Coordinates of C-alpha atoms in Angstrom, one line a residue:
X23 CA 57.8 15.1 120.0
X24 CA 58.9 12.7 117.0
X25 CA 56.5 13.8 114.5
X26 CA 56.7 10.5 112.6
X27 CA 55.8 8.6 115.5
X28 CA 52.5 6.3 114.4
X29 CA 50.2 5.1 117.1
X30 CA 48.4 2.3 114.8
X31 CA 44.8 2.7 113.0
X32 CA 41.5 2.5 115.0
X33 CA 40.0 -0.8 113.7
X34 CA 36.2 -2.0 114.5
X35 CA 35.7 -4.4 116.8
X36 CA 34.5 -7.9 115.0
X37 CA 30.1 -8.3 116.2
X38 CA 31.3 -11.4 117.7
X39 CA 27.9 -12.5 119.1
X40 CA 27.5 -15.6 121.5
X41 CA 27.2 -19.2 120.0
X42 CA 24.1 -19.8 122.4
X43 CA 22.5 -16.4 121.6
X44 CA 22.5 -17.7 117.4
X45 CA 20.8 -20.9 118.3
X46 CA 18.5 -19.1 120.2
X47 CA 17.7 -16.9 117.3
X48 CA 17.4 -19.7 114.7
X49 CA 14.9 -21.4 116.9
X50 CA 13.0 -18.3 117.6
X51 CA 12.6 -18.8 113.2
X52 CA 12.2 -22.2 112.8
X53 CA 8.5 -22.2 114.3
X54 CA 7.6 -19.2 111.5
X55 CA 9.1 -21.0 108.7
X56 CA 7.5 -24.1 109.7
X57 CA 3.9 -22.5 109.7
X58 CA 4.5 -20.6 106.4
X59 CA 5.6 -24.2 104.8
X60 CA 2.4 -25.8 106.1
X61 CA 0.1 -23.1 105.4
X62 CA 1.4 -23.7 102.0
X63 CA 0.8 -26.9 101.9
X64 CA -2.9 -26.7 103.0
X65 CA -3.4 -24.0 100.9
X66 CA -2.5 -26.3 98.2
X67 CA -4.3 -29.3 99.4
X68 CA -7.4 -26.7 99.7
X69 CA -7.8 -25.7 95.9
X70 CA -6.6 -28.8 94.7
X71 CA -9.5 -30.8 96.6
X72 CA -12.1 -28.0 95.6
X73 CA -10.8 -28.2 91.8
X74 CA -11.3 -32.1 92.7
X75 CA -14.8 -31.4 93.9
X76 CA -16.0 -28.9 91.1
X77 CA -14.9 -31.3 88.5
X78 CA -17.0 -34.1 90.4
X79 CA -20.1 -32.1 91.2
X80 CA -20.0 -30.7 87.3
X81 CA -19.7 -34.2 86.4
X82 CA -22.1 -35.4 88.3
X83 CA -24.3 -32.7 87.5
X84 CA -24.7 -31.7 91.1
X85 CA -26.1 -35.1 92.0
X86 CA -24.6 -35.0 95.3
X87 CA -27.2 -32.0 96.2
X88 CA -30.4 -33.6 94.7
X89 CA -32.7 -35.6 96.4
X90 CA -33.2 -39.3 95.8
X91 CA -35.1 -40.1 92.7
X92 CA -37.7 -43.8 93.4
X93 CA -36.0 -46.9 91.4
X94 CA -38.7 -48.4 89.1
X95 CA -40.8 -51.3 90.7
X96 CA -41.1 -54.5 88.1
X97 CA -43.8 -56.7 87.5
X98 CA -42.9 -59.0 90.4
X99 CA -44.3 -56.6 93.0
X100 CA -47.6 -57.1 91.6
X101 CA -50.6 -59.6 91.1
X102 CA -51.3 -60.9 87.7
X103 CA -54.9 -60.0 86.8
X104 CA -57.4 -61.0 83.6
X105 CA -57.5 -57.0 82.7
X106 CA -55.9 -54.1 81.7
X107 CA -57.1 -51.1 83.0
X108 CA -56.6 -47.3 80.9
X109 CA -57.5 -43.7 82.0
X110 CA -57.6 -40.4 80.4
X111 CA -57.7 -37.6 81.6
X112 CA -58.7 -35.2 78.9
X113 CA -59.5 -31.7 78.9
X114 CA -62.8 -31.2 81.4
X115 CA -62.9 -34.5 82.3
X116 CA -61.2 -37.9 82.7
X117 CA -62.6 -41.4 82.1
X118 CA -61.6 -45.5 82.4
X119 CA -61.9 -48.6 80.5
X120 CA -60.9 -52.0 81.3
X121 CA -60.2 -54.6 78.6
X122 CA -60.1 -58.3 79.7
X123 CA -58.7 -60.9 78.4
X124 CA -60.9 -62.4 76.5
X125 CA -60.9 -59.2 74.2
X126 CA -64.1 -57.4 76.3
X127 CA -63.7 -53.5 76.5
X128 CA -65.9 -51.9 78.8
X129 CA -66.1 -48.2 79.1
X130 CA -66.7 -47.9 83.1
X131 CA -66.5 -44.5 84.3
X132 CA -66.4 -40.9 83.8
X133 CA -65.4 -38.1 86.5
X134 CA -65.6 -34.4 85.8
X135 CA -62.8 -32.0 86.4
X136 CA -62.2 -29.9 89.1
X137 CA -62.0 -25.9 88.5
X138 CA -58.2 -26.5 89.6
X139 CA -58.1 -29.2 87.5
X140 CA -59.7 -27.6 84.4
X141 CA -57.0 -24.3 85.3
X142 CA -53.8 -26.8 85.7
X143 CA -54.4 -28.1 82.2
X144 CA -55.0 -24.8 80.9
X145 CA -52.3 -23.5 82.6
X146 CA -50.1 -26.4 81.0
X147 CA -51.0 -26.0 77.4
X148 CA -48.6 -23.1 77.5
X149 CA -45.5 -22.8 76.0
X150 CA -44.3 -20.1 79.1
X151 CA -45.1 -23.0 81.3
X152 CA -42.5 -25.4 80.2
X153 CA -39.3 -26.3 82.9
X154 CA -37.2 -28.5 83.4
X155 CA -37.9 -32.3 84.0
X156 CA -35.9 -35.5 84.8
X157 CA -34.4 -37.3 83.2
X158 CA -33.0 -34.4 82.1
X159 CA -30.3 -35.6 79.8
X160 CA -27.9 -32.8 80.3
X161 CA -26.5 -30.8 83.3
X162 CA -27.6 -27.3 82.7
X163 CA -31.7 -28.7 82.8
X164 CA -30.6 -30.9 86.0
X165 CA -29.3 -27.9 87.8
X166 CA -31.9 -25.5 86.5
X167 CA -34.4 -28.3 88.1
X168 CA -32.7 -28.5 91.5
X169 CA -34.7 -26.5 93.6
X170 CA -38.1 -27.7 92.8
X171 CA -36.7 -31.2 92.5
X172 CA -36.2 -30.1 96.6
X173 CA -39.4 -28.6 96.9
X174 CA -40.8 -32.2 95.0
X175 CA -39.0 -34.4 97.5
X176 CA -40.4 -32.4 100.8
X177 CA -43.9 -32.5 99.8
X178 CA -43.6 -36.1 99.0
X179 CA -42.2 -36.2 102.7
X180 CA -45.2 -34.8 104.2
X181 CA -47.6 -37.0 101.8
X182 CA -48.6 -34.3 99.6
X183 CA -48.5 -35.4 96.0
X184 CA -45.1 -33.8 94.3
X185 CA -46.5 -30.6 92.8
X186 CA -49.4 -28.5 92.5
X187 CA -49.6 -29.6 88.9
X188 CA -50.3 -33.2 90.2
X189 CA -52.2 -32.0 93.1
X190 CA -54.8 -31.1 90.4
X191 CA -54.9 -34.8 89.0
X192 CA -54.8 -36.3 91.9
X193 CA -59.0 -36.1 92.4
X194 CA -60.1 -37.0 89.1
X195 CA -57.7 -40.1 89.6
X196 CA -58.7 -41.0 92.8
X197 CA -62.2 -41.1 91.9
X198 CA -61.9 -42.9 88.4
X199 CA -59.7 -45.8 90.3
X200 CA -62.9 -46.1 93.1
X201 CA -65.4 -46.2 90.5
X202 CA -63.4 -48.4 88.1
X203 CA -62.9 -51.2 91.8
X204 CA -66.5 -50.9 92.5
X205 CA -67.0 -52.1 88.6
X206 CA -64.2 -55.0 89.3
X207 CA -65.4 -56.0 92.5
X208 CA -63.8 -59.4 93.8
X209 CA -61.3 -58.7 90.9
X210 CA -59.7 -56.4 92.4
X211 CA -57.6 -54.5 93.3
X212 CA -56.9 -51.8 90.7
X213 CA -52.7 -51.8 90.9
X214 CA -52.3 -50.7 87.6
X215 CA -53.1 -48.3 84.8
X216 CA -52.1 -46.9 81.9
X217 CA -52.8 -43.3 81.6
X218 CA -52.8 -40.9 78.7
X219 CA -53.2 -36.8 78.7
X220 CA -53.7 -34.1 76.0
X221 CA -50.9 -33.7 74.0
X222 CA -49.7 -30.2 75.7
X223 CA -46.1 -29.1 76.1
X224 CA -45.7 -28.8 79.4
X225 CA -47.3 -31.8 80.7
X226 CA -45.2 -34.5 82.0
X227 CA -44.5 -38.1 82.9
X228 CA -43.3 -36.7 86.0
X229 CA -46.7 -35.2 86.8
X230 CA -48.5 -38.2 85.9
X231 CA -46.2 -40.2 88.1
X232 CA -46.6 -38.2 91.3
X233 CA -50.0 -37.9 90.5
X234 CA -50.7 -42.0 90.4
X235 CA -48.0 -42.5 93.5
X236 CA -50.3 -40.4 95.3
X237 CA -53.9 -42.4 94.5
X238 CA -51.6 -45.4 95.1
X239 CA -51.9 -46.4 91.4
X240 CA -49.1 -47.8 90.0
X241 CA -48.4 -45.7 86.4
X242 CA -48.0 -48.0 83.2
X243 CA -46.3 -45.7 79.8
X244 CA -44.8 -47.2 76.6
X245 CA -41.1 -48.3 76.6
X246 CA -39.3 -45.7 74.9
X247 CA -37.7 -47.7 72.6
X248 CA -41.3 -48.8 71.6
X249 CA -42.9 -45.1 71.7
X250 CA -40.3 -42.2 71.4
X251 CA -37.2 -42.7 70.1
X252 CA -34.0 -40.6 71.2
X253 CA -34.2 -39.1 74.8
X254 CA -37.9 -38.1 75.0
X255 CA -38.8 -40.2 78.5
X256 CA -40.1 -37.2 80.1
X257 CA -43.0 -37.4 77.9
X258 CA -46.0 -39.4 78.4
X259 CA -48.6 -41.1 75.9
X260 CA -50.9 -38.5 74.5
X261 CA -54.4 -39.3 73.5
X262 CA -52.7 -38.8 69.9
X263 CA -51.5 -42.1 70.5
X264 CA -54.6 -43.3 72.7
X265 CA -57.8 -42.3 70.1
X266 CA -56.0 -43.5 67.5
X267 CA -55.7 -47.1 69.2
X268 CA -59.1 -46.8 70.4
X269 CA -60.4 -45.7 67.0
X270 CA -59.4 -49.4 66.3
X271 CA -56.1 -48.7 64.3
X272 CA -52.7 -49.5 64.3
X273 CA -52.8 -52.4 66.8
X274 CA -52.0 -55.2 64.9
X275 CA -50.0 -54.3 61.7
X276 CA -46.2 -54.5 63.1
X277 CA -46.8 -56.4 65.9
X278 CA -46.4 -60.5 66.9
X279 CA -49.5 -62.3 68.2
X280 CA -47.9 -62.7 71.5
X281 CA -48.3 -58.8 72.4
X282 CA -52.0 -59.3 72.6
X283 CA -53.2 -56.4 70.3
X284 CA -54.2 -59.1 67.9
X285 CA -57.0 -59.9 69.8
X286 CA -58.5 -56.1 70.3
X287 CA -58.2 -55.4 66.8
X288 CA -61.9 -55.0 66.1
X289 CA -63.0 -55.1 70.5
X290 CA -63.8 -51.5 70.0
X291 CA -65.9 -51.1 66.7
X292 CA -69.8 -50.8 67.1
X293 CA -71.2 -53.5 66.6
X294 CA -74.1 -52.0 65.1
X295 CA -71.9 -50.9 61.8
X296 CA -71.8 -53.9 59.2
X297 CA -70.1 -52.1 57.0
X298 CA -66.8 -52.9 55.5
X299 CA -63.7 -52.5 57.6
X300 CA -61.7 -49.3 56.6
X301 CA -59.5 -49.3 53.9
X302 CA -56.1 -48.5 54.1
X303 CA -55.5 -45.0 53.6
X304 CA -52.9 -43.7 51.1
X305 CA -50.7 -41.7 53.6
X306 CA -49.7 -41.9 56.6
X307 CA -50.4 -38.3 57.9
X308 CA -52.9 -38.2 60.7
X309 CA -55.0 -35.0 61.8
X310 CA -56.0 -36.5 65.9
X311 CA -59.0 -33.1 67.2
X312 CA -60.2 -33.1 70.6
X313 CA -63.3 -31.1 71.3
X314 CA -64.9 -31.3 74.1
X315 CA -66.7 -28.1 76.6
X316 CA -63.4 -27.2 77.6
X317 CA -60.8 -27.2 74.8
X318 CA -60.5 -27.9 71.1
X319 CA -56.2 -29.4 70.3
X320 CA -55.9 -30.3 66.7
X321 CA -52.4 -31.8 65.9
X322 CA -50.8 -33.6 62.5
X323 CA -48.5 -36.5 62.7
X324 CA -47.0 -39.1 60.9
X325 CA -48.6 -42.6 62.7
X326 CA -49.4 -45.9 60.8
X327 CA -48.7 -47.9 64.6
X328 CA -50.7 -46.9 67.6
X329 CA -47.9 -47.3 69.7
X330 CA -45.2 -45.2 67.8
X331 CA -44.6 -41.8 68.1
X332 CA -42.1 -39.3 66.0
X333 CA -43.3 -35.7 66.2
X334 CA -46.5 -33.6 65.8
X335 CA -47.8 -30.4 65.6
X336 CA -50.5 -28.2 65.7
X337 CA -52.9 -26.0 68.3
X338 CA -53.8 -26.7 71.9
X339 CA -56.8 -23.9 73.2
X340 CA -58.2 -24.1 76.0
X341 CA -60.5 -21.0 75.3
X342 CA -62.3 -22.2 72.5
X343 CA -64.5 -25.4 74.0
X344 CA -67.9 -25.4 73.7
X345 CA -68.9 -23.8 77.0
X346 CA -66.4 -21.3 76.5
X347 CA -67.7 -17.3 76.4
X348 CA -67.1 -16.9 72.7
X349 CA -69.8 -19.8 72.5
X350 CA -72.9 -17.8 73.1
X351 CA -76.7 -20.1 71.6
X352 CA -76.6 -24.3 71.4
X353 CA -78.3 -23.3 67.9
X354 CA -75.3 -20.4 67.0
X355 CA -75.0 -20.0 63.1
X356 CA -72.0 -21.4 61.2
X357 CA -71.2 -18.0 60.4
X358 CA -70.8 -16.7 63.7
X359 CA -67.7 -15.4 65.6
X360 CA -67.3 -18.4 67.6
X361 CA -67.6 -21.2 64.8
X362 CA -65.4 -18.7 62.6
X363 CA -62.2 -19.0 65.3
X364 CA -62.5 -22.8 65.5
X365 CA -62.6 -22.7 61.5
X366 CA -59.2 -20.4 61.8
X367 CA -57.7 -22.5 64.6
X368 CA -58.6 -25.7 62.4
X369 CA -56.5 -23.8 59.8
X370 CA -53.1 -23.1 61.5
X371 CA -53.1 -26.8 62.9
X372 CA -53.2 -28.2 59.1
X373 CA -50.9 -25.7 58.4
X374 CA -48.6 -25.9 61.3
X375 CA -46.3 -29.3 60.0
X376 CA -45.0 -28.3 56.6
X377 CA -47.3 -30.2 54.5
X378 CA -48.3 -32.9 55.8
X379 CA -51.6 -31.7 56.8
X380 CA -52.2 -30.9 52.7
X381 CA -51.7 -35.1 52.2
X382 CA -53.9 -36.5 55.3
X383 CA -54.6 -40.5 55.4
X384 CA -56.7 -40.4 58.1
X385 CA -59.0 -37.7 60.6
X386 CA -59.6 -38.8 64.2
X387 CA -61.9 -36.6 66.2
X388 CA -62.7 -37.4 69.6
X389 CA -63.8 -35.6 73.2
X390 CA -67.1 -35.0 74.1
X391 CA -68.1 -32.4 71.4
X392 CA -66.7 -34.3 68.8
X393 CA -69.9 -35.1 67.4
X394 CA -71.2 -31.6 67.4
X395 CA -73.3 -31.3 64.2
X396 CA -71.4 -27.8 63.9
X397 CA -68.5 -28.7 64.7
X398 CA -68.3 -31.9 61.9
X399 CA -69.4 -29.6 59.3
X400 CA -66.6 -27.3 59.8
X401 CA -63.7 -29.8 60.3
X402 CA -64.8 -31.8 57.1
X403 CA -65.0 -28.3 54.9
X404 CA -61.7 -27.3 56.8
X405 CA -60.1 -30.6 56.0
X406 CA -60.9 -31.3 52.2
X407 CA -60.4 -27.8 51.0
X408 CA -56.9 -28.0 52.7
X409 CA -56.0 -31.1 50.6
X410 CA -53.2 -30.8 47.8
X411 CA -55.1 -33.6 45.6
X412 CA -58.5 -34.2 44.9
X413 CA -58.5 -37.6 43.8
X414 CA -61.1 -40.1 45.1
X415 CA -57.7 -42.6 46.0
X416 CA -56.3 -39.8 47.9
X417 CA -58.8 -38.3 50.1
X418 CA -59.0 -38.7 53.9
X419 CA -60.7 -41.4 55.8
X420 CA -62.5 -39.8 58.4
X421 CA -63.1 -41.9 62.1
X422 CA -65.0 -40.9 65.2
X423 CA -65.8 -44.0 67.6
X424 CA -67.1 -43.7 70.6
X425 CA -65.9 -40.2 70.7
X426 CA -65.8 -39.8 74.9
X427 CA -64.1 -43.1 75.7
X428 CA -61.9 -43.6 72.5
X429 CA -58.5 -42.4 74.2
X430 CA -59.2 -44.4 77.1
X431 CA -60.1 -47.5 75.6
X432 CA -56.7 -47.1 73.9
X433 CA -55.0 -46.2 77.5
X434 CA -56.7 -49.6 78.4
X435 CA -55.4 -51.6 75.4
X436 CA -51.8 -49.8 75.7
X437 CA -52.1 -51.6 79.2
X438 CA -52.8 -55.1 78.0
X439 CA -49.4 -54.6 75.2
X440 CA -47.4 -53.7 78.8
X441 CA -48.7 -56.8 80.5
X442 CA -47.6 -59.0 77.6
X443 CA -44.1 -57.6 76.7
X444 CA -41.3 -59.8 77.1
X445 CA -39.4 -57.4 79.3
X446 CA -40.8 -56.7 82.3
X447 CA -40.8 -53.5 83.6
X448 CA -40.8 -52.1 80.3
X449 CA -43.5 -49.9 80.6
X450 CA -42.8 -48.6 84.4
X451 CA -41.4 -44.9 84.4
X452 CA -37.9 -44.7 85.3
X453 CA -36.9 -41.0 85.4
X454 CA -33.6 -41.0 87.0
X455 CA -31.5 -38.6 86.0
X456 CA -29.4 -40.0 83.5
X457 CA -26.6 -38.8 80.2
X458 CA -26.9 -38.2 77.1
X459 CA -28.1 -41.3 75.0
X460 CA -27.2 -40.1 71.7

């Protein structure tokens, strides 16, 4: 054998494979690449329309999830009447006057409060019971709110009034608008009123609203750029406000003849008192007491118009009326327990806004104990030892009309200003949620 024979190197074979089996395999892929580029797609689409939706909902402060807040009705869906009617419903009790419009304040009626009722206001002069409250003004209150906005709406569905809270007004309301339509007889009926409350902190226009929806009143407030100025529309008109009116002051000074308060300037005085009208007091500071069986609230303000309001502070206790168990004989010394925590609650509310209540113009009490012998003894010691001047120029005019009816007559007369403003609609509550004003 020819050892340098070669026979050639074993090669591999080329993978030839089939044209028809390649196609085959490319369209085996095509379906999976398709469903991966679509699921991509959607997966895109899905997080950009949720980023979409949770900028919109943030936005919108959730509004998509909140139930439908009631527009404000306007003048137009009523009938023009010759009076004004006011409630107040104060601590123990509520009443109604009507003014007409010849100048004519009546005091009409007076309903006592519930147990719930007398608990619901107690209950609200709490700080801890604060929430809440359209119109909000910002979206971390709105959202807070949304679930007993929900439980608001469904009890309004079933014709319940919108909350406990307003559950509790509902009676006394309902019976001062019957007695105040058997007073008016053929001119009725009572659409509107004007209704004020204690000034507590967590008692709201809301309340007041459901409250009058539900006795089929139609509620009347101040126009905010009248009353409270800034974003303060969840508020309603305190007697602070309403006593001081009905006391006789503030109606007339800054406002034109053709919002009526002209002509109640002097409607509420007795006319049994010829003395001289009141002088004008050196300050403006205001010390506004209720006492009455169930509650004594003693707050200082700055207030030279009824209808204007810019803060205040003070006490709000419900445990310390009259019939309260620290109040033990109708004839209890000055000295005793009792009249010595009303002197010491008297203190912290002239102490409770910087100094103002050291420089008082005027002292409204009102409420059914107002005129307590007691109880005007203390408040005038309280008051002039608390002064930072004891000049004769500079000392506090002291005022106490018709201590019972005073914030209502007020309520009444804050109703005649509404009928008479230029803007209708003015003084109807519109608590839509709304932004920021300022």
């Amino acid at each position: 054998m020819d050892s340098h024979r070669t026979y050639g190197t074993l090669r591999p074979r080329p993978n030839v494979v089939p044209v028809a089996e390649e196609d085959h395999s490319r369209a085996r892929q095509l379906p999976r690449r398709l469903g991966i580029w679509l699921c991509s797609i959607l997966a895109f689409l899905v997080i950009t329309i949720a980023f979409i939706l949770y900028l919109s909902l943030s936005l919108t402060c959730l509004g998509f999830f909140n139930p439908p807040f009631d527009s404000p009705k306007t003048w137009d869906d009523f009938q023009n009447k010759s009076f004004a009617v006011g409630f107040d419903l104060t601590a123990g009790y509520g009443t109604a006057a009507i003014v007409f419009n010849n100048g004519t304040i009546v005091d009409v009626a007076r309903v006592e409060g519930t147990p719930q009722y007398n608990e619901v206001l107690g209950r609200l002069s709490l700080e801890s019971s604060a929430h809440p409250t359209p119109p909000y003004y910002n979206c971390t209150a709105q959202k807070a709110d949304l679930g007993r906005q929900r439980r608001r709406y469904f009890r309004k569905r079933l014709s319940r009034p919108g909350s406990s809270n307003a559950d509790a007004l509902v009676g006394v309301l309902s019976k001062l608008k019957a007695q105040t339509e058997l007073f008016l007889g053929p001119l009725g009926p009572l659409e509107l009123a004007f209704i004020t409350v204690p000034y507590l902190p967590a008692l709201y226009n809301e309340d007041l609203l459901d409250a009058a929806d539900h006795a089929k009143i139609q509620l009347l407030t101040l126009p905010g750029y009248i009353h409270r100025a800034g974003d303060q529309a969840q508020w309603p008109v305190s007697e602070l406000n309403s006593a001081f009116a009905g006391n006789g002051f503030g109606l007339d000074d800054r406002y034109p003849e053709t919002t009526g308060f002209h002509a109640f300037k002097d409607a509420n005085k007795n006319p049994s008192n010829n003395s001289d009208p009141p002088k004008t007091p050196w300050s403006e500071n205001v010390f506004s007491v209720l006492f009455t069986k169930k509650a004594l609230t003693a707050h200082i303000l700055p207030l030279s118009t009824a209808a204007h309001f810019y803060a205040a502070d003070g006490i709000a206790n419900f445990t310390l009326g009259l019939s309260s168990h620290h109040y033990h004989r109708p004839k209890d010394s000055i000295t005793s327990p009792y009249w010595h925590e009303i002197r010491l609650a008297l203190r912290t509310a002239l102490n409770s806004y910087l100094t103002h209540g050291n420089e008082l113009g005027r002292v409204i009490s009102y409420g059914e104990s107002a005129h307590n012998e007691l109880f005007s003894t203390i408040l005038k010691e309280e008051v002039l030892a608390a002064q930072s001047s004891q000049e004769p120029s500079q000392k506090p005019l002291f005022s106490s009309e018709n201590p019972i009816f005073a914030p209502a007559r007020g309520a009444a007369l804050f109703a005649r200003f509404c009928m008479e403003l230029p803007g209708y609609g003015d003084c109807f509550a519109d608590l839509k949620p709304r932004g920021q004003g300022w």
